[in-house]
Structure formats: C-alpha cells, structure tokens
Amino acid sequence: MSEQAQETVHFRACNLCEAICGLQIRTRGDKVVSVKGDPDDPLSRGHICPKAVALQDLHEDPDRLRRPQKRVGERWVEVDWNTALDEVADRLAGIHRAHGANSVAAYLGNPSVHNWGIMTHSSAFLGALKTRSRYSATSVDQLPHQLVAYWLYGHQLLLPVPDIDRSRYILMVGANPMASNGSLWTVPDFRKRLKALQGRGGKLVLVDPRRTETAEVADEHHFIRPGADAAVLLAMLQTILGEGLARPGRLRDLVVDLDAVGARIRPFTPERAEAVSGIAAAEIRRVAREFAAADAAAAYGRMGVSTQAFGTLCQWALAMLNIVTGNLDREGGVMFPLPAMDLIKGAGSKPGHYAAWTSRVRGLPEFGGELPVAALAEEILTPGEGQVRALVTIAGNPVLSTPNGRQLEQALASLDFMVAVDCYRNETTRFADYILPPTSALEHDHYDIVFHHFAVRNTARYSPAVFDKPRGALHDWEIFDQLGRRLRARLQPHARQPMVRRLGARLRDELMSRLPPHRMLDHSLRSGPYGKRSAHKLTLSRLRQAPSGIDLGALQPALPGRLFTRDKQIHGLNEAITGELTRYDGVLAEQQAQASSGDALWLIGRRHVRSNNSWMHNARRLVKGKPRQQLFMHPDDLAARGLADGQRVRVSSRVGSVDVEVQATEDIMRRVVSLPHGWGHHRPGVQQRVAAAQAGESVNDLTDDRALDALSGNAALNGIAVTVEPVPAADGEADVPAAA
Ligand code: SF4
C-alpha cells in the first residue's frame, strides 16, 4: 500500500471557538497530515481561520499533560488514575465535611462550553459537591447578555442573533468578529457574509474605541470613549421613541410596557451622550434614524459593551432598539436559532435565577447558581464561616483571565487543597495539588451543544474521534463520572432520606453519569425539534451518515412560542432596570467631568485572530513572528508624556503595574490604551514553552476586582483608569527605545 493510500480523511467541527467551522482532517497513522475547511459544511461553507491548525499542535504538544500529576513539595510526579481520583475525592470530601459544602469552590473556564464531555457530565460531579461557591468565565464575559435574556425572554440562553444573511443594516458596538469569528453569534466567515450584505445595499456601522479589523470592513466606524456606550445606546433609543420612529409591528402586543420605556429614557439625550462619548449628537441621531428606517436591521454588542460598568444597561438598550423597531424575531433582524439539541426547551432546561443568594464577603448576586468570579479571591482570603478552602478548576486559567490576577495568585497559594481538570500546568493550575488531564480534542467524539443556540443557520453535525483513546487515558466525562461516584459515596448526600428515595436518587445519578455523551445526544436529538415528531426524524445514526453535517434551514420567527416568561409576554422594564436607569442618570454627570478633565487614560483589551484567550500560546504556528502584545496608544498621548514609539513603559492601575512596549497608532482613540488579554506566561512553575519574547504581560494584573457592572456582577474589564510613564531607569530597563 502506498503512503498516499494510507491517508484517512476525518470530518470534524472545530471546537476552538464559537464559529464551529467544519474541518477535513487528513491523517496518516497517528499523525495529522493537514487541516482544511470542509466546503460541504452547511454552516461554515469551507471557512476556517489560522487557529484550526492548533488542533494538531495541541494534540502533539509535548507540554500537554497525559497522565495525572501530583504536586509533592516543589516537584510534580505522575500517579495512576485510581490513586489520583481516590485522593482527590478524599480531600474534597474531608474539607466538605469539616467546613461545609460552600468551603469547596468550583471554577469553569471558557473551553468548558466548547467541550461536550464537560457539558454533559460536569454537572453531576458539581452537584455532588452541593456548593454555592460556583464561578465561571461567564462573569468576565457575557453575563449581562444572559441576565437581560432572562429578564426579557424568560431564559438565559434565549439570545437573539443578527440574521446577517438576510439583514440590510447592522449596528455593532464593542465587537470585533473579524478577530473573534463571532461571539454569542456563531457566524463563520463573517467577512463573506458581510460582503453579501453590502452587495445587497446593506451597511455595517461599528462603534468602538479602536479602529479594529472589523472597522476596516465596516461602512462606518465611530470612536467612542470606553464606558460611554450606554449613554449612546440610550440616546439612540430616546431619538427613535421621541421622534415617533418606533414601529414595533406585531411586537406591540407582545411587549407589555413600551410607553413606560419611552418615559424612562427621556433624560438620555444625544447631547448628554456626546459629552461623555465623543460621538457628536447629530451623528447619534442620524444613525438612530437610519437604524429605525432600515428594512431589516440588527443591533448587536459584545465584549466591549458587556465587560464595562453599565454592561447590563448596554445589553438592555440594544435589546430595546431591536424591539421598538420591530427587528426582534424578524427575518434580517435579530432571531432565535432552533438547535437540534435544544437546551432551552429540552429536559433539564435551566432558565436561570437571579440574586437567590449573594456572595459572603461583598454581597454580590448569584445568577443561575454562579457568583461573580471577581469575588473568588476575597472568598478564599477572608476568614469566617463559609470561607473557601478548596477549589476545583475545570479547563480554566483565572489567574490570567479574571480581574486582579495577582490577588488571585495569593489566594490560590493559601488554599488547603486544589485540583484542576486540565491538560496544562498553566499560571493557575500550577497551584493545584492534582492535575487530572483528559484526552485531547482529537481523541474524543464531539457535538457542539452550546453554539448552535447562537448560530446564523440551523444545522447539526456530529464529529467522531479522529484518533483512538490512548491506553490509560480518560475522557473528560469519564473523569467527572468517576470523581462524582467517589464523592457521592463519601458524602452520602441522601443519608437522611428514606431508603427507597435514597437508593433511587443514587441510582439515577450513577446511571446518568455512566451514559456516554453520544447516548445523551441521541436521546436529545430524537426528542428535540427535528426529532421523531418532525419531518427530519433526526437521530445520531442519521448524523453519522452525514459527516459534513445536516442543514436544518434558515432561522425562523419563534415568538411567542419560544418565550419562557410566565405570561408569554416581554416585560421591557423591571425594578432592577428602572433603578439602574435612575442611577445612570446621576452617574452621567460624573462621567462628563472625567471625560473633559485630568490626564487619566482608559484601558481596553483586544484580541487577535491567531490567539484564543490564555490557552493556545504554546502553538508555535500561532505565536510565531513579530510579538503582538504591545500597548497601543495614540501618538498625541505619547507626545504629551514625552514617550516614544517602541519604548518600554509602565502601565499602572489601582491594583498593579506592568512594564510593556508601547506602539504608537492612530487606530486608537485619544486617551485610550489597549493591551491584549490572555498573556503573562512568564510566571514560575508553568510548563509551557512560550518563548520569552512572546510571554507578554497579563492585562488582568491591571484590571480591578472592584470594578463591576453593578446589576450583574460581571467584571468591568474595559474602561479601567490607568497611567502610563517611562519605566524608571533604576529598574534596570532602558527608558528609550533600542533603536532611538
Ligand atoms: S474560526 Fe473558530 S471554529 Fe473556525 S477554524 Fe477558526 S478557531 Fe476553529
């Protein structure tokens, strides 16, 4: 047999980001030969980004852990799975018994939602802990989206997405899909889809403090002062309602209090917004009128507007813009996808709940059973009943991805016990007592459970494993199954219940936990919207016969049927939003004073298409070339401080300082500086061979655990006040650029 003949083509959905692109992966033996886009995938249509090759790099990475690791003093030693799982269960159960359930905390990182084994099986394990000390990357990201969806539509996952393939106008705020490939908006090949929209005579208007990669392809870009988005969005809403441009159409009967919304937002004029945002009042009015007049328009905002002090108000204003113009649930507007495995209407649906309890130290509200992660460090460091003494992290690196990472490091060092389910010894997991590494993405099958809920087209695709599971390895779901069983046995949570109920609950947990993910998928597909009661008759077996996936059609209007509110209506205002509008009215005056005085700079983050948060910088093909971790700063701001392009500067905030190289660019608004997130790999004890020149500094050594969106508790990572000055010569750093 020739070498060529031994090649096998595998069809797979990429699980590295939210775009879930279809891939064709060629292998020979146990080696990947190539990774290409799958032109027959009905959603991604052949598109991939440079990160796709990282699936190979991550699989082959010699630094990726393959066996359980135990920390013994300063050393790490390999142990067998049974020893590791028994000891972890013993330690967690011991702390749980001695100090109460809430003394054991859990944190789930962003890759958790891209991994179906974690999605299907971590809940049973976490349920065995019965802790209220649960945290995740949600509260440094999209919590305001979910809170607004819960309040308006009754379910935290009912997030309408721009129907870009039929839209004629997109108003985009604080989002960069050219770098992210879409977020809470699964839109593979955004560029081609945008070109088609523009070809139909449509338009993209972008509002962002930086002239981003998306600004390059937009029809208009407006600089905005970080943190002023709520003022601009409310002013647009005020213009539309005040000038009688609202045309909610059939939504008028669905939305209970449109008139009350109009009265509440009257004080938020475009003139006030201009004073804090830097966008002229006339431009705010013009864009608002254009948006209201467009045939099919969508307002969308992402990280830039969620991770700021009024993130929930921003998301509420965006939702109301879509509602008052009749663009919610309308072709070309924003629509609700209908996935084949439906977490919204399916069994075990979790609509959400808000402020059912609060954090122990600062009194921050829970949402959907999770507390804001900005409170995690203080919950570990503050003594008293309920103090967190043990931590489980799952696919997470909160030292680099949550605010005030240095404080969290101190907290992690003080824990009695920590276990990480993770494939790397990273900046966070180096504090663990145990690291339990699952198989690589190519060694297990996959179905994207989450991101079909936010996709621009309804499709389904099952991905068999590319390689067999190595001997002695465990998949994520097997780790959770085995840990959960051990914990349940030790904690005996049903001890006080009657014998029959006790055994019944135990049996159910055990059986569910032992079911592999693909069995759960098959059950969900059969009982889902395209299952046995539909014309599609979708089953796992049908998906296996369509390796590039199955097209389930364009998005369809779904209201009021899909609403989860009790009365099947949308309540535009509630007490919390009304109170926040009143508070923001007062804060605007303060923002105006800040905007026009002093020399404070506002820090924002940024991302790059070749980077994925904190965890893929070991993929050499992605990080090679010129370092990308510079601080972006406007030339006028450099000149005002006597600084030069390329110089090393010290950036300082309330919580800390980092020294970085500065890069002059007119692509950023004056008085705004930008550092990319996810870097800072120079910490000791990390087993990742990121080159020193590419280690970068962590933007979260500057972000502030005290800076939050008050309503949701989401971290306000953007709009942090900082100073920038030369690195003092006494610190041994050159204070002029090498080339100067
Ligand atoms: S855009 Fe996202 S899903 Fe598509 S190839 Fe790149 S990383 Fe993978």
Coordinates of N, CA, C and O in Angstrom, one line a residue, residues 378-477:
E378 N -11.4 37.1 47.2 CA -11.8 37.6 48.6 C -12.5 36.5 49.4 O -12.4 36.4 50.6
E379 N -13.2 35.6 48.7 CA -13.9 34.5 49.4 C -12.9 33.5 49.9 O -13.2 32.7 50.8
I380 N -11.7 33.4 49.2 CA -10.7 32.5 49.7 C -9.9 33.2 50.8 O -9.5 32.5 51.8
L381 N -9.6 34.5 50.7 CA -8.7 35.1 51.6 C -9.4 35.6 52.9 O -8.7 35.9 53.9
T382 N -10.7 35.8 52.9 CA -11.4 36.3 54.1 C -11.8 35.2 55.0 O -12.7 34.4 54.7
P383 N -11.3 35.2 56.3 CA -11.7 34.1 57.2 C -13.1 34.3 57.6 O -13.7 35.3 57.5
G384 N -13.6 33.2 58.1 CA -15.0 33.1 58.6 C -15.8 31.9 58.1 O -15.2 31.2 57.3
E385 N -17.0 31.8 58.6 CA -17.8 30.6 58.2 C -18.1 30.7 56.7 O -18.4 31.8 56.2
G386 N -17.9 29.6 56.0 CA -18.1 29.6 54.6 C -16.9 30.0 53.8 O -17.0 30.0 52.5
Q387 N -15.8 30.3 54.4 CA -14.6 30.6 53.7 C -14.2 29.5 52.7 O -14.2 28.3 53.1
V388 N -13.8 29.9 51.5 CA -13.4 28.9 50.5 C -12.1 28.3 50.9 O -11.1 29.1 51.0
R389 N -12.0 27.0 51.0 CA -10.7 26.4 51.4 C -10.2 25.4 50.4 O -9.0 25.0 50.4
A390 N -11.1 25.0 49.4 CA -10.6 24.1 48.4 C -11.3 24.6 47.1 O -12.3 25.2 47.1
L391 N -10.5 24.3 46.0 CA -11.0 24.8 44.7 C -10.8 23.7 43.6 O -9.8 23.0 43.6
V392 N -11.9 23.5 42.8 CA -11.8 22.7 41.6 C -11.8 23.6 40.4 O -12.7 24.4 40.3
T393 N -10.8 23.5 39.5 CA -10.9 24.3 38.3 C -11.0 23.3 37.1 O -10.4 22.2 37.1
I394 N -11.8 23.7 36.2 CA -12.1 22.9 35.0 C -11.8 23.7 33.8 O -12.5 24.7 33.5
A395 N -10.7 23.3 33.0 CA -10.4 24.0 31.8 C -10.3 25.5 32.0 O -10.9 26.3 31.2
G396 N -9.7 25.9 33.0 CA -9.7 27.4 33.3 C -8.3 27.9 33.7 O -7.5 27.1 34.2
N397 N -8.1 29.2 33.5 CA -6.9 29.8 33.9 C -7.2 31.2 34.5 O -6.8 32.3 33.9
P398 N -8.0 31.3 35.6 CA -8.5 32.6 36.1 C -7.4 33.5 36.5 O -7.6 34.7 36.6
V399 N -6.2 33.1 36.8 CA -5.1 34.0 37.1 C -4.9 35.0 36.0 O -4.6 36.1 36.2
L400 N -5.0 34.5 34.7 CA -4.8 35.3 33.6 C -6.1 35.9 33.0 O -6.1 36.9 32.3
S401 N -7.3 35.3 33.4 CA -8.5 35.7 32.7 C -9.5 36.4 33.6 O -10.6 36.8 33.1
T402 N -9.2 36.6 34.9 CA -10.1 37.4 35.7 C -9.4 38.5 36.4 O -8.2 38.6 36.5
P403 N -10.2 39.5 36.8 CA -9.5 40.8 37.3 C -8.7 40.6 38.5 O -9.0 39.8 39.4
N404 N -7.6 41.4 38.6 CA -6.7 41.4 39.7 C -6.1 40.0 39.9 O -6.2 39.4 40.9
G405 N -5.4 39.5 38.8 CA -4.8 38.2 38.8 C -3.8 38.0 39.9 O -3.7 36.8 40.4
R406 N -3.1 39.0 40.3 CA -2.1 38.9 41.3 C -2.7 38.6 42.7 O -2.2 37.8 43.5
Q407 N -3.8 39.2 42.9 CA -4.5 38.9 44.2 C -5.0 37.4 44.2 O -4.9 36.7 45.2
L408 N -5.5 37.0 43.0 CA -6.0 35.6 43.0 C -4.8 34.6 43.2 O -5.0 33.6 43.8
E409 N -3.6 35.0 42.7 CA -2.5 34.1 42.9 C -2.2 33.9 44.4 O -2.0 32.8 44.9
Q410 N -2.3 35.0 45.1 CA -2.1 35.0 46.6 C -3.1 34.0 47.2 O -2.9 33.2 48.1
A411 N -4.4 34.2 46.7 CA -5.5 33.4 47.3 C -5.2 31.9 47.0 O -5.4 31.1 47.9
L412 N -4.9 31.6 45.8 CA -4.7 30.2 45.4 C -3.6 29.5 46.3 O -3.7 28.4 46.7
A413 N -2.5 30.3 46.5 CA -1.4 29.8 47.3 C -1.8 29.5 48.7 O -1.2 28.7 49.4
S414 N -3.0 30.1 49.2 CA -3.4 29.9 50.6 C -4.4 28.7 50.8 O -4.8 28.4 51.9
L415 N -4.8 28.1 49.7 CA -5.9 27.1 49.7 C -5.4 25.9 50.5 O -4.2 25.5 50.4
D416 N -6.3 25.1 51.1 CA -5.9 23.9 51.7 C -5.8 22.8 50.7 O -5.0 21.9 50.8
F417 N -6.5 22.9 49.6 CA -6.5 21.9 48.5 C -7.0 22.4 47.2 O -7.9 23.2 47.2
M418 N -6.4 22.0 46.1 CA -6.8 22.4 44.8 C -6.6 21.3 43.8 O -5.6 20.6 43.8
V419 N -7.6 21.1 43.0 CA -7.5 20.1 41.9 C -7.9 20.8 40.6 O -8.9 21.5 40.6
A420 N -7.2 20.4 39.5 CA -7.5 21.0 38.2 C -7.8 19.9 37.2 O -6.9 19.0 37.1
V421 N -8.9 20.0 36.5 CA -9.1 19.1 35.4 C -8.6 19.9 34.2 O -9.3 20.8 33.7
D422 N -7.4 19.6 33.7 CA -6.8 20.5 32.7 C -5.7 19.7 32.0 O -5.1 18.8 32.6
C423 N -5.4 20.1 30.8 CA -4.3 19.4 30.1 C -3.0 20.2 30.1 O -2.0 19.8 29.5
Y424 N -3.0 21.3 30.9 CA -1.7 22.1 31.0 C -1.4 22.5 32.4 O -2.4 22.7 33.2
R425 N -0.2 22.6 32.8 CA 0.2 23.2 34.0 C 0.4 24.7 33.7 O 1.5 25.1 33.2
N426 N -0.6 25.4 33.9 CA -0.6 26.8 33.5 C -0.5 27.8 34.7 O -0.2 27.3 35.8
E427 N -0.7 29.1 34.5 CA -0.5 30.1 35.5 C -1.4 29.8 36.7 O -1.1 30.2 37.8
T428 N -2.5 29.1 36.5 CA -3.4 28.8 37.6 C -3.2 27.4 38.1 O -3.1 27.2 39.3
T429 N -3.2 26.4 37.2 CA -3.1 25.0 37.7 C -1.8 24.7 38.4 O -1.7 23.7 39.1
R430 N -0.8 25.5 38.2 CA 0.5 25.3 39.0 C 0.3 25.3 40.5 O 1.1 24.9 41.2
F431 N -0.8 25.9 40.9 CA -1.1 26.0 42.4 C -1.9 24.7 42.8 O -2.1 24.5 44.0
A432 N -2.2 23.8 41.9 CA -3.0 22.7 42.3 C -2.2 21.6 43.0 O -1.0 21.6 42.9
D433 N -2.9 20.8 43.8 CA -2.3 19.6 44.4 C -2.3 18.5 43.4 O -1.5 17.6 43.4
Y434 N -3.4 18.5 42.5 CA -3.5 17.4 41.5 C -3.9 18.1 40.2 O -4.8 19.0 40.2
I435 N -3.4 17.6 39.1 CA -3.9 18.0 37.8 C -4.3 16.7 37.1 O -3.6 15.8 37.0
L436 N -5.6 16.7 36.6 CA -6.2 15.5 36.0 C -6.4 15.8 34.5 O -7.3 16.5 34.2
P437 N -5.5 15.3 33.6 CA -5.6 15.7 32.2 C -6.5 14.8 31.4 O -6.3 13.6 31.4
P438 N -7.5 15.3 30.7 CA -8.4 14.5 29.9 C -7.7 14.2 28.5 O -6.6 14.8 28.2
T439 N -8.3 13.4 27.7 CA -7.8 13.2 26.3 C -7.8 14.5 25.5 O -8.6 15.4 25.8
S440 N -7.1 14.5 24.4 CA -7.1 15.7 23.5 C -8.4 15.7 22.7 O -9.1 14.7 22.6
A441 N -8.6 16.9 22.1 CA -9.9 17.1 21.4 C -10.0 16.0 20.2 O -11.1 15.6 19.9
L442 N -8.9 15.6 19.7 CA -8.9 14.7 18.5 C -9.1 13.3 19.0 O -9.4 12.4 18.2
E443 N -9.1 13.0 20.3 CA -9.2 11.7 20.8 C -10.6 11.4 21.3 O -10.8 10.3 21.8
H444 N -11.5 12.3 21.2 CA -12.9 12.0 21.6 C -13.8 12.5 20.6 O -13.5 13.5 19.8
D445 N -15.0 12.0 20.6 CA -16.0 12.5 19.7 C -16.6 13.8 20.2 O -16.3 14.2 21.3
H446 N -17.4 14.5 19.3 CA -17.8 15.8 19.7 C -19.1 16.2 19.0 O -19.4 15.8 17.9
Y447 N -19.9 16.9 19.7 CA -21.1 17.6 19.1 C -21.2 18.9 19.9 O -21.1 18.9 21.1
D448 N -21.3 20.0 19.1 CA -21.4 21.3 19.8 C -22.8 21.5 20.4 O -23.8 21.7 19.7
I449 N -22.8 21.4 21.8 CA -24.1 21.5 22.5 C -24.5 23.0 22.6 O -25.7 23.3 22.6
V450 N -23.5 23.9 22.7 CA -23.9 25.3 23.1 C -24.1 26.2 21.9 O -25.1 26.9 21.8
F451 N -23.2 26.2 20.9 CA -23.1 27.3 20.0 C -24.1 27.2 18.8 O -24.3 28.2 18.1
H452 N -24.8 26.0 18.7 CA -25.9 26.0 17.7 C -27.0 26.9 18.2 O -27.9 27.3 17.4
H453 N -27.0 27.2 19.5 CA -28.1 28.1 20.0 C -27.8 29.6 19.6 O -28.7 30.4 19.8
F454 N -26.7 29.9 19.0 CA -26.4 31.3 18.6 C -26.0 31.4 17.2 O -25.3 32.3 16.7
A455 N -26.3 30.3 16.4 CA -25.8 30.2 15.0 C -26.7 30.9 14.0 O -27.9 31.0 14.2
V456 N -26.1 31.4 12.9 CA -26.9 32.2 11.9 C -27.7 31.3 11.0 O -28.5 31.7 10.2
R457 N -27.5 30.0 11.2 CA -28.3 29.0 10.4 C -28.5 27.7 11.3 O -27.6 27.4 12.0
N458 N -29.6 27.1 11.2 CA -29.8 25.9 12.0 C -29.2 24.7 11.2 O -29.6 24.4 10.1
T459 N -28.2 24.1 11.9 CA -27.5 22.9 11.3 C -27.2 22.0 12.5 O -27.3 22.3 13.6
A460 N -26.8 20.8 12.1 CA -26.3 19.8 13.1 C -25.2 19.0 12.5 O -25.2 18.6 11.4
R461 N -24.2 18.7 13.4 CA -23.0 17.9 12.9 C -22.4 17.2 14.0 O -22.1 17.7 15.1
Y462 N -22.2 15.9 13.8 CA -21.6 15.0 14.8 C -20.1 14.7 14.3 O -19.9 14.4 13.2
S463 N -19.2 14.8 15.3 CA -17.8 14.5 14.9 C -17.2 13.3 15.6 O -17.0 13.4 16.9
P464 N -17.0 12.2 14.9 CA -16.4 11.1 15.6 C -14.9 11.4 16.0 O -14.3 12.3 15.4
A465 N -14.4 10.6 16.9 CA -13.0 10.9 17.3 C -12.1 10.6 16.1 O -12.3 9.7 15.3
V466 N -11.0 11.4 16.0 CA -10.0 11.2 14.9 C -9.1 10.1 15.3 O -8.7 9.3 14.4
F467 N -8.6 10.1 16.5 CA -7.7 9.0 17.0 C -8.4 8.2 18.1 O -9.2 8.8 18.8
D468 N -7.9 7.0 18.3 CA -8.4 6.2 19.4 C -7.9 6.8 20.7 O -6.8 7.4 20.8
K469 N -8.7 6.5 21.7 CA -8.2 6.9 23.1 C -7.0 6.2 23.5 O -6.9 4.9 23.4
P470 N -5.9 6.9 23.9 CA -4.7 6.2 24.3 C -4.9 5.3 25.5 O -5.8 5.6 26.3
R471 N -4.2 4.2 25.6 CA -4.3 3.3 26.8 C -4.1 4.1 28.1 O -3.1 4.9 28.1
G472 N -4.9 3.9 29.0 CA -4.7 4.5 30.3 C -5.1 6.0 30.4 O -4.9 6.7 31.4
A473 N -5.8 6.5 29.3 CA -6.3 7.9 29.3 C -7.7 7.9 29.7 O -8.4 6.9 29.5
L474 N -8.2 9.0 30.2 CA -9.7 9.2 30.4 C -10.2 10.4 29.7 O -9.5 11.4 29.6
H475 N -11.4 10.3 29.2 CA -12.1 11.4 28.6 C -12.6 12.3 29.8 O -12.7 11.8 30.9
D476 N -12.9 13.6 29.4 CA -13.4 14.5 30.5 C -14.6 13.9 31.2 O -14.6 13.9 32.4
W477 N -15.5 13.3 30.4 CA -16.8 12.8 31.0 C -16.5 11.7 31.9 O -17.1 11.5 33.0

